[in-house]
Coordinates of C-alpha atoms and ligand atoms in Angstrom, one line a residue:
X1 CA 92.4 120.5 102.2
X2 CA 89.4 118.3 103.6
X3 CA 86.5 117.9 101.2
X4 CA 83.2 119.4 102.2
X5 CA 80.3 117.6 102.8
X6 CA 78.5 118.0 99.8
X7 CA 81.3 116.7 97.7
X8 CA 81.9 113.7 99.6
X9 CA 78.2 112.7 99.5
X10 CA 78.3 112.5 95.5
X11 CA 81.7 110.8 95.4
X12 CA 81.9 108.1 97.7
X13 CA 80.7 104.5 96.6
X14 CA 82.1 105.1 93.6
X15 CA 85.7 105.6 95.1
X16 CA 85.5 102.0 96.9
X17 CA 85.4 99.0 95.6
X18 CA 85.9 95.5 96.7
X19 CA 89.3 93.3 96.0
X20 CA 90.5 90.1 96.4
X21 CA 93.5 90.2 98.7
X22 CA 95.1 87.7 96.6
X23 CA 97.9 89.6 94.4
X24 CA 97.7 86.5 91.5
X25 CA 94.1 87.3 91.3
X26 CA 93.4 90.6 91.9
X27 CA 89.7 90.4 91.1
X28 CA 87.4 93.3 91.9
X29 CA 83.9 93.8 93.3
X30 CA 81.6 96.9 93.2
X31 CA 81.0 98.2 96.7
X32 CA 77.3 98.2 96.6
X33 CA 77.1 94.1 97.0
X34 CA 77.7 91.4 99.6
X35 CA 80.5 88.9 99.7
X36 CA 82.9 87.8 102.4
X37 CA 85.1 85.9 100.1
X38 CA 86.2 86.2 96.4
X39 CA 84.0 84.6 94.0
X40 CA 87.2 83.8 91.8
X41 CA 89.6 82.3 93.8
X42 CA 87.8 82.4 97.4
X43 CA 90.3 84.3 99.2
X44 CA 89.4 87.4 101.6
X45 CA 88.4 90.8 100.3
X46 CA 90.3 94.1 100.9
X47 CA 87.8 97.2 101.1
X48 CA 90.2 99.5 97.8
X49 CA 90.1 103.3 97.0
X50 CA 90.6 105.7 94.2
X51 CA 93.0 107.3 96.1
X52 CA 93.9 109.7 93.4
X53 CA 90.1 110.6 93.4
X54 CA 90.2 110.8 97.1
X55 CA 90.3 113.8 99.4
X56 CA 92.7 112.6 101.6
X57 CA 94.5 115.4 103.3
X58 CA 97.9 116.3 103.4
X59 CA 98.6 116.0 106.6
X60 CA 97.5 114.4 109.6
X61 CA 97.0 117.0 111.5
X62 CA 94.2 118.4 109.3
X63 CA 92.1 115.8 111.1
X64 CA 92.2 118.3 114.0
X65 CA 89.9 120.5 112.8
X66 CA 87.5 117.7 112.9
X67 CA 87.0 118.2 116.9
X68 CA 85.2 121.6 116.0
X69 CA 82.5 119.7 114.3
X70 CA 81.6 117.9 117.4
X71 CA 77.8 118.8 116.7
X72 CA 78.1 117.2 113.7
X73 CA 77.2 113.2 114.6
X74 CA 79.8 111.9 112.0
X75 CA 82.5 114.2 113.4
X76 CA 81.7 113.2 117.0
X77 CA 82.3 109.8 116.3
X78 CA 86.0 108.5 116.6
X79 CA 85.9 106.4 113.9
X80 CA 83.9 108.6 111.4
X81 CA 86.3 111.9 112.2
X82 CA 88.5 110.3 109.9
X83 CA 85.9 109.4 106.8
X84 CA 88.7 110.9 104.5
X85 CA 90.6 107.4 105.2
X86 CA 87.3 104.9 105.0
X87 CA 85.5 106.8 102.2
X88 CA 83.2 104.2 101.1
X89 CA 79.7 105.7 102.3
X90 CA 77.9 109.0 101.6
X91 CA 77.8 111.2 105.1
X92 CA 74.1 110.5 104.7
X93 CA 74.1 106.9 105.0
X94 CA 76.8 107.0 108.0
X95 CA 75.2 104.7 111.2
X96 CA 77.1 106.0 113.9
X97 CA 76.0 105.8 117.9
X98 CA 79.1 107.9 119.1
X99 CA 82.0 105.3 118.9
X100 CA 85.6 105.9 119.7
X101 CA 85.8 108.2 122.3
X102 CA 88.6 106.2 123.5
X103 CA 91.5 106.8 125.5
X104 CA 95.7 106.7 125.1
X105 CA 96.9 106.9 128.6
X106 CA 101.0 106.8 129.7
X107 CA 100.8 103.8 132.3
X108 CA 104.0 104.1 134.6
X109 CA 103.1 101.9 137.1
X110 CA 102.5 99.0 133.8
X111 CA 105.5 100.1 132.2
X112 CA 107.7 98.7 135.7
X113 CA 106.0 95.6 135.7
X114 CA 106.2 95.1 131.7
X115 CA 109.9 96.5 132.2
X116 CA 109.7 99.8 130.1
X117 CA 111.3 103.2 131.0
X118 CA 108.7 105.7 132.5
X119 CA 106.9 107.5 130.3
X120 CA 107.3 104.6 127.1
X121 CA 104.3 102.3 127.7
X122 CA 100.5 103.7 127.2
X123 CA 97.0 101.7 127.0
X124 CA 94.9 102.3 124.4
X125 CA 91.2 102.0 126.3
X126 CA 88.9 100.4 123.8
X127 CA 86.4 99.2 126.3
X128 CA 85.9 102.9 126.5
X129 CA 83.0 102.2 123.4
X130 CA 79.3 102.1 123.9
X131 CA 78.8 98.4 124.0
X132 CA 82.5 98.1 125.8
X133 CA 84.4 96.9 123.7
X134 CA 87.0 97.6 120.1
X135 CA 84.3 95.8 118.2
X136 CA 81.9 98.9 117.7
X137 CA 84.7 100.9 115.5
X138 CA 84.2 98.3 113.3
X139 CA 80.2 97.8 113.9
X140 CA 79.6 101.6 112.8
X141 CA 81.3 100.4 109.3
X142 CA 79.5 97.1 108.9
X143 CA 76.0 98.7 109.5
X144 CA 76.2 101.2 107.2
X145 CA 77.1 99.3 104.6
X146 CA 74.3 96.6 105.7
X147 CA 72.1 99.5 105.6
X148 CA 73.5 100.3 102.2
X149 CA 72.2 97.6 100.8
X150 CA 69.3 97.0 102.2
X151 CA 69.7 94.8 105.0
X152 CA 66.8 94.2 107.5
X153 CA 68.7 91.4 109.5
X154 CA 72.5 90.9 110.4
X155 CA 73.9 88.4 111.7
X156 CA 77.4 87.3 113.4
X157 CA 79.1 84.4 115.5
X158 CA 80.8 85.5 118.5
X159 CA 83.0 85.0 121.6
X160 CA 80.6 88.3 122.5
X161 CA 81.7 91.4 122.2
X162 CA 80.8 91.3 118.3
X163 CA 77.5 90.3 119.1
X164 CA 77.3 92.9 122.1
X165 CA 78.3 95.1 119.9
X166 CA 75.9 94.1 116.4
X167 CA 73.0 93.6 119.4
X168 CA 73.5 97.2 120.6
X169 CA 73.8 98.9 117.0
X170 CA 70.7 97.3 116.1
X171 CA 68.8 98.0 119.3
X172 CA 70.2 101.9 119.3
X173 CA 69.3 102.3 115.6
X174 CA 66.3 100.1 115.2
X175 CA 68.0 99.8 111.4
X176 CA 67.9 95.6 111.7
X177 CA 67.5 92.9 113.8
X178 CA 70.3 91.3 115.2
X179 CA 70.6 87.3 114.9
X180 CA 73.8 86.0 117.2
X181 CA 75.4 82.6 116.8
X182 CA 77.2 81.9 120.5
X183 CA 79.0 78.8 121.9
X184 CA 76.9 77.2 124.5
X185 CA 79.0 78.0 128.3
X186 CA 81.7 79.7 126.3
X187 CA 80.7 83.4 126.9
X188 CA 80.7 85.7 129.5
X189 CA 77.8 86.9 131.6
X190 CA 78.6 90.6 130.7
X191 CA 78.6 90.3 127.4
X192 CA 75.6 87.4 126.8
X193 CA 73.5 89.9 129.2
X194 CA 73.7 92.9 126.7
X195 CA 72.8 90.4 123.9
X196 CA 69.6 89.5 125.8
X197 CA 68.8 93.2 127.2
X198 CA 69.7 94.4 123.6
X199 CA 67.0 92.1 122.2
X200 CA 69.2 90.5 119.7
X201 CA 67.5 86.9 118.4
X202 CA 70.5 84.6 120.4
X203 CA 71.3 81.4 118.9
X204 CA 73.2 79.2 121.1
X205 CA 74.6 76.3 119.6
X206 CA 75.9 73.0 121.1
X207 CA 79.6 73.7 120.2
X208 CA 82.1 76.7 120.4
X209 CA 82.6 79.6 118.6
X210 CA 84.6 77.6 115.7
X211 CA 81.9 75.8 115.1
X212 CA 79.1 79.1 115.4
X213 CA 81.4 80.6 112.9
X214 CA 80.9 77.5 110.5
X215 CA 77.5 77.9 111.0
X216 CA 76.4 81.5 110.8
X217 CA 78.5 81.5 107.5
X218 CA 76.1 79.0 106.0
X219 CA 72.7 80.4 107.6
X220 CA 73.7 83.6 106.1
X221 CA 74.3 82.4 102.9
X222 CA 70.9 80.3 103.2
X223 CA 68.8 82.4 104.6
X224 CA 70.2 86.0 102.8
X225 CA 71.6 87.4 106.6
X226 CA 73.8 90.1 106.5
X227 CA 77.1 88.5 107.9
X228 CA 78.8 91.1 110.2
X229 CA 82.1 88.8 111.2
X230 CA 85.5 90.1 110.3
X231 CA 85.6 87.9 107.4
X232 CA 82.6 91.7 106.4
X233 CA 85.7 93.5 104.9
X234 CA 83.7 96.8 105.7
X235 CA 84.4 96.2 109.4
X236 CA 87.9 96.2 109.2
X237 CA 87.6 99.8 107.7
X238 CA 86.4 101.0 110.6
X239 CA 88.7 99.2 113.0
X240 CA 91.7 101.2 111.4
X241 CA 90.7 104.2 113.1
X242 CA 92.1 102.7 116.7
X243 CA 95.2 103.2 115.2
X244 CA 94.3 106.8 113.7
X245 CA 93.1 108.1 117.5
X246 CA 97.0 106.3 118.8
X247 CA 99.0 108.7 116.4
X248 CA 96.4 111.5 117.3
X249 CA 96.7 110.8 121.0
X250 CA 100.7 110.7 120.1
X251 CA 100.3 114.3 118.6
X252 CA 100.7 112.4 115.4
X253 CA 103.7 110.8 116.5
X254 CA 105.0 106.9 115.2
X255 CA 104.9 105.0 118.3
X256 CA 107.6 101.3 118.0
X257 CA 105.1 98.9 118.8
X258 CA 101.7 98.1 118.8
X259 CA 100.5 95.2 120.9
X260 CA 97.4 93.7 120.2
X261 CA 95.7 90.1 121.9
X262 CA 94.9 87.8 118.7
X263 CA 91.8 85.7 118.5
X264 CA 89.6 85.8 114.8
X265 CA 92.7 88.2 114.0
X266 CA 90.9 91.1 112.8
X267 CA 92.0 93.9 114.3
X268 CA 96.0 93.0 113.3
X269 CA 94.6 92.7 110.1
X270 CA 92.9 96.5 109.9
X271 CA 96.3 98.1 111.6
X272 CA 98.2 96.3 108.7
X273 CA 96.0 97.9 106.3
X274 CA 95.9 101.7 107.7
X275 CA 99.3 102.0 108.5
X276 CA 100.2 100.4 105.0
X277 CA 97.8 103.2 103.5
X278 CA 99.1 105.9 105.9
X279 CA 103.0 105.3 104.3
X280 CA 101.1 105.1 100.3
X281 CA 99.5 108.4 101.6
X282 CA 102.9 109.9 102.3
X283 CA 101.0 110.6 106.1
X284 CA 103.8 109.0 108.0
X285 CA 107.2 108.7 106.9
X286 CA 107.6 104.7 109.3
X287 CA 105.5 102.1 110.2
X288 CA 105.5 100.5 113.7
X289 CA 106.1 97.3 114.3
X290 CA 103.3 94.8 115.5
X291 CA 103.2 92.1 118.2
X292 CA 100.4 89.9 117.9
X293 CA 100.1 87.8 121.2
X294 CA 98.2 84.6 121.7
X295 CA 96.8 82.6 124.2
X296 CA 98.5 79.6 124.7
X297 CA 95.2 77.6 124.9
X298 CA 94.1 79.0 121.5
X299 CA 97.6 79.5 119.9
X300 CA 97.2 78.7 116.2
X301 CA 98.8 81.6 114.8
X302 CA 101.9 81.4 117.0
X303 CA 102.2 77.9 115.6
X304 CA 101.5 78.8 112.4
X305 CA 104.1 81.3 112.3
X306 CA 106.8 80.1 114.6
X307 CA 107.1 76.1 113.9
X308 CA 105.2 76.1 110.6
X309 CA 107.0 79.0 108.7
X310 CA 103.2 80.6 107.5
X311 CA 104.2 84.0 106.0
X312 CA 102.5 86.4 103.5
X313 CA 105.2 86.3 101.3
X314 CA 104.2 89.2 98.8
X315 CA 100.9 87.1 98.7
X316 CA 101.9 84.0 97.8
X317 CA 101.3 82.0 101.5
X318 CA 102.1 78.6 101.6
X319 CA 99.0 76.9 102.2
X320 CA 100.2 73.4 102.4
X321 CA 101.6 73.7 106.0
X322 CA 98.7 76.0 106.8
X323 CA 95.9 72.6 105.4
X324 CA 97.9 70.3 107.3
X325 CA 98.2 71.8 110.7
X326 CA 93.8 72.6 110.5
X327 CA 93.3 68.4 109.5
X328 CA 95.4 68.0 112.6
X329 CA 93.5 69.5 114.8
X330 CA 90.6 68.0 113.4
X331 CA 91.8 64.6 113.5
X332 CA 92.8 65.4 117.2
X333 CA 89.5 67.2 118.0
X334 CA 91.7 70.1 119.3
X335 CA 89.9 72.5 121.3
X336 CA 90.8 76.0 122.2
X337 CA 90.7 76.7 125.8
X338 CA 91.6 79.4 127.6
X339 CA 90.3 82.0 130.2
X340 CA 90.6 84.9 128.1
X341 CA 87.2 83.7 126.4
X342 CA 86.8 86.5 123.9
X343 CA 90.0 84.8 122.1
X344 CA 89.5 81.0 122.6
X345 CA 89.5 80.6 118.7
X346 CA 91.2 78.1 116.7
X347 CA 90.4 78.9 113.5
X348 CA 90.7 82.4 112.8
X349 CA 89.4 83.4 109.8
X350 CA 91.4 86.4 108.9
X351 CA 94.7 84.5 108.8
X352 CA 96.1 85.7 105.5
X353 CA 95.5 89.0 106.2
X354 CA 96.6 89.0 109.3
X355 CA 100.1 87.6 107.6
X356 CA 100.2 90.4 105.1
X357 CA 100.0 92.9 108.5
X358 CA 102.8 90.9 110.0
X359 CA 105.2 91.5 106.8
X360 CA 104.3 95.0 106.2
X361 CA 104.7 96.0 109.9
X362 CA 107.4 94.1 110.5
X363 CA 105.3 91.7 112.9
X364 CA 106.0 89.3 115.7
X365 CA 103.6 86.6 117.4
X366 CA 104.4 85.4 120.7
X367 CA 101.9 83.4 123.2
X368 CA 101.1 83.6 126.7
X369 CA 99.3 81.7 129.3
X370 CA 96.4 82.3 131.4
X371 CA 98.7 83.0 134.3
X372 CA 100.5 85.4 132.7
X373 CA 97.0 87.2 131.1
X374 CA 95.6 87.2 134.8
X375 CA 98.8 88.5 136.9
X376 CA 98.8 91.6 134.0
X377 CA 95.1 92.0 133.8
X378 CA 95.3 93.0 137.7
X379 CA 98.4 95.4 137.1
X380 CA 96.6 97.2 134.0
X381 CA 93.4 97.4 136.8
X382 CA 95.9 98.4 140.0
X383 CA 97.6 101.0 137.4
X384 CA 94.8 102.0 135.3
X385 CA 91.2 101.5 134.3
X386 CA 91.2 98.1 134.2
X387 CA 90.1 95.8 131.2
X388 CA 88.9 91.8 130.1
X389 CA 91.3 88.9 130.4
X390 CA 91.9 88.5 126.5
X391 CA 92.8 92.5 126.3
X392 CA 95.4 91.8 128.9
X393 CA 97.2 89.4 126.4
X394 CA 98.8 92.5 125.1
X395 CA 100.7 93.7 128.4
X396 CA 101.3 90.2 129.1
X397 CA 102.7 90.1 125.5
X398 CA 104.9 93.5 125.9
X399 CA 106.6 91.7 129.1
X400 CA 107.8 88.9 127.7
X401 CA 109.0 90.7 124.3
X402 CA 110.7 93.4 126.7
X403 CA 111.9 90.0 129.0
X404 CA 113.2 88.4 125.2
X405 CA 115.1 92.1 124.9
X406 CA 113.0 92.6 121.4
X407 CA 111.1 95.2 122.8
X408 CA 113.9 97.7 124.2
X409 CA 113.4 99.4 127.7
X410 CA 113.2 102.7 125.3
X411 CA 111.1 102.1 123.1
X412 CA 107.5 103.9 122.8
X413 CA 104.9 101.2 123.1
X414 CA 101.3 100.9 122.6
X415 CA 99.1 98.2 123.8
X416 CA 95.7 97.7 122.7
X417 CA 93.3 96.9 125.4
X418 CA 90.3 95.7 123.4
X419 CA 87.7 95.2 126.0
X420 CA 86.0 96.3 129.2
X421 CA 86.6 95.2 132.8
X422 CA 83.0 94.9 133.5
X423 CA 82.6 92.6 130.6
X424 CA 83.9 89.2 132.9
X425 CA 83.8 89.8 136.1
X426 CA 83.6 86.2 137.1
X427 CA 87.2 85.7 136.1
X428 CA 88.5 88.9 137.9
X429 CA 86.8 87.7 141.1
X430 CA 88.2 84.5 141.0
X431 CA 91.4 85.9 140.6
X432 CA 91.2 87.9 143.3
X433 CA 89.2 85.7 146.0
X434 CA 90.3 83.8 149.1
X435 CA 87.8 81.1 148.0
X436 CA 90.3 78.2 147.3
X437 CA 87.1 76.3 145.7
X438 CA 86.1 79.1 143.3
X439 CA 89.7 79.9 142.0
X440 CA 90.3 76.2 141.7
X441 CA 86.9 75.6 139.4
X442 CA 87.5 78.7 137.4
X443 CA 91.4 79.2 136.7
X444 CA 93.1 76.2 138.8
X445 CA 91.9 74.3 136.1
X446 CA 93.3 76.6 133.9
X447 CA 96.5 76.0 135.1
X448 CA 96.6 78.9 137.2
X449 CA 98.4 78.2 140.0
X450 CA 98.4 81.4 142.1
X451 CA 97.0 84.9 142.0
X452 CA 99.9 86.9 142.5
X453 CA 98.8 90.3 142.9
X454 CA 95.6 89.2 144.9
X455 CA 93.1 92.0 146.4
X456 CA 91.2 89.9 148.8
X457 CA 88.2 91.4 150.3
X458 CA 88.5 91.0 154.3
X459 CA 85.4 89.5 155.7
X460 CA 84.7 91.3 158.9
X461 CA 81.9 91.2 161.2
X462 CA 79.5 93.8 161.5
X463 CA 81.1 95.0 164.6
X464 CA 82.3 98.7 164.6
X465 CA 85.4 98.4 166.2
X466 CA 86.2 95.2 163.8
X467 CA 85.6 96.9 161.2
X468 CA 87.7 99.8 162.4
X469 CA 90.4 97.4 163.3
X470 CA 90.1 95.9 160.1
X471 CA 90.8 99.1 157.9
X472 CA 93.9 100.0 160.6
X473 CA 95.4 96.7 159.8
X474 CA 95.3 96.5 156.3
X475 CA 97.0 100.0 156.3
X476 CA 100.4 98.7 158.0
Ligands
F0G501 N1 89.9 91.1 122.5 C1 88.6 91.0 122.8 C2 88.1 91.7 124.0 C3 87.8 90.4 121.8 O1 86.5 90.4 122.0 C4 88.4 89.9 120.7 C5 87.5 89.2 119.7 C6 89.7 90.0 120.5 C7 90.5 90.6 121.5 C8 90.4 89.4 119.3 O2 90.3 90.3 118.2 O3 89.5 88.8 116.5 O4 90.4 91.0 115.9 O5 91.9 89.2 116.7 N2 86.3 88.8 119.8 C9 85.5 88.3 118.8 C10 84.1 88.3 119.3 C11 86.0 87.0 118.2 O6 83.3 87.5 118.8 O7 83.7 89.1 120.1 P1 90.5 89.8 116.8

């Protein structure tokens, strides 16, 4: 049975506390305080439960009765439907702008190109959030936790759907101000131009979002900012509830794989973590398998993983190889570089978790080029709804795993589609132009090389019978 209300209100920061994910140390953290890192041994924090305290329900399908309480603005929201399974916050102090009415939708024509049987392959339609993007199911987590304690300003580094998404939490809710750290040329029009219309303070650094991330960790340490970036175990919380709405979408169904683009590595990190807690629950009796894909321009953790060995390893990850290969890259001034902009990171700071996600789920990392992420961003748009170039990373992933035979033609696949077409344009016209100059400046040097499933607009002139002539053509 679900819990009313009224009980959850008295129970829940005592339920959660904070943990180091570090099995050797173990160390534990009352909810009500701020840390991205372990004080002890300086490793990443888990968000933990009481479970056996916890009203977690029986079955999955007592979510359901959830959708009746639609009136109810925690119940509307996607993420918050399923407070049962983040239970860190009393109902009351719950920020929520209506997140997570997202979509799972069976892609056929996808499926050919990625090489699945009909019926096998669905997109999971994260730009579908208010600010566009996967980032707000773990905004409405990190907000109400900042506003748990107190928090009058918040602040994040971003490739820009974070700080779209921080910007547009604090603009909607007036709770705090929003202070974003952003990579000067790095980010998108779409999402820069919410910052800005959000009225988020926009801090624009000489460098990319490596070095933001350096720095809006030690501003918010200096300055006593609320630090909203995945390292905010409280965000993760709410990102496992993408892979709550998949099994609901699924009729509560396992799916084989879930695909998911890898940049700061947060979100592989949160579906570890809720389908790990889904199995202790005794909610599902298997756990899909994840594929983490890369971009080849900003490929650390398919290095890491596939020439360098780094595992989890119950916990105890080799950091040796890990050290080395980050001096490397500093000694070469390596750069990430890639068109899919919202994942051009290096460095990402969820790493170890991210390993423990690829051990309990069985997890494989693959990388793909920009040529690859363009030709499948305009087949998820010509057979669907369309999404950014990093979210494309996933379908582009599922081919070649499907191409490698380790995804099987059979097999039922999800891919995550983390952000909004509208959020970069520029690289979705340049894609599809005849403009030989733009494609070259924008993705030639990309080492794209041709846009094979090109939608050219045909320039006409303003001539009736042209224009009539025009549409005939293009019809044979
Ligand atoms: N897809 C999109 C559209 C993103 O914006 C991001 C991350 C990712 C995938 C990667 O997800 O970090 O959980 O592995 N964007 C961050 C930002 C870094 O600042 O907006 P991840």
């Amino acid at each position: 049975m679900l819990q009313t209300a009224e009980k959850h209100n008295a129970a829940q920061t005592d339920l959660a506390f904070q943990r180091c994910i570090n099995p050797q140390c173990g160390a534990t953290f009352e909810t009500l305080s701020i840390r991205t890192a372990c004080d002890h041994c300086g490793d990443l924090l888990d968000i933990a439960y009481d479970w056996d305290r916890a009203s977690v329900p029986s079955k999955l399908s007592d979510f359901e009765a959830m959708w009746s309480q639609r009136n109810n603005p925690v119940r509307f929201s996607g993420v918050w439907r399923f407070h049962e399974l983040l239970p860190f916050a009393p109902q009351d102090k719950i920020v929520t702008v209506g997140e997570g009415q997202t979509l799972l939708q069976k892609a056929d024509e996808v499926a050919k190109y990625v090489g699945m049987n009909p019926g096998q392959l669905y997109l999971q339609y994260e730009g579908m959030n208010p600010s566009g993007s996967f980032k707000d199911n773990g905004m409405c987590a990190a907000v109400t936790h900042a506003g748990m304690m107190g928090a009058t300003r918040a602040a994040c580094a971003s490739t820009g759907n974070t700080s779209a998404s921080l910007a547009l939490y604090c603009s909607a809710t007036r709770a705090m101000q929003a202070v974003i750290f952003i990579g000067s040329g790095k980010i998108s029009y779409g999402k820069l131009s919410q910052a800005l219309d959000y009225g988020a303070l926009t801090i624009q650094i000489a460098g990319d979002f490596d070095d933001a991330m350096i720095r809006v960790k030690e501003v918010a340490q200096k300055l006593g900012i609320y630090l909203v970036n995945s390292v905010n175990p409280f965000r993760l919380e709410g990102q496992k509830t993408v892979m709550y709405r998949i099994l609901e979408a699924l009729r509560w169904e396992v799916p084989d794989w879930i695909v998911v683009p890898g940049g700061n590595l947060g979100n592989s990190s949160a579906f570890g973590k809720a389908f790990s807690e889904l199995h202790q629950h005794g909610l599902i009796d298997r756990i899909p398998r994840l594929a983490i894909i890369n971009a080849k321009g900003a490929n650390t953790l398919y290095e890491l993983v596939t020439d360098h060995g780094a595992k989890w390893n119950g916990g105890n990850v080799e950091m040796n190889p890990i050290t080395a290969y980050n001096e490397a890259m500093d000694r070469d001034g390596k750069r990430a570089d890639t068109i899919a902009s919202a994942i051009e990171i290096n460095r990402p700071v969820n790493l170890k978790k991210c390993l423990r996600a690829l051990e309990v789920m069985d997890g494989v990392v693959r990388e793909v080029d920009d040529q690859q992420i363009l030709d499948a961003k305009s087949q998820v748009g010509a057979g669907g709804f369309g999404c950014e170039p990093a979210s494309a990373a996933s379908v582009a992933g599922a081919k070649l795993l499907r191409s490698e035979g380790v995804i099987a033609p059979s097999d039922r696949v999800a891919c995550i589609l983390t952000g909004h077409e509208l959020k970069d344009p520029t690289a979705t016209v340049a894609y599809h132009t005849a403009d030989k100059e733009l494609f070259e400046k924008t993705l030639g040097s990309r080492g794209v090389t041709t846009a094979h499933f090109a939608n050219r607009a045909i320039p006409v002139a303003n001539d009736l019978d042209a224009i009539i002539a025009a549409i005939e053509n293009a019809g044979r």
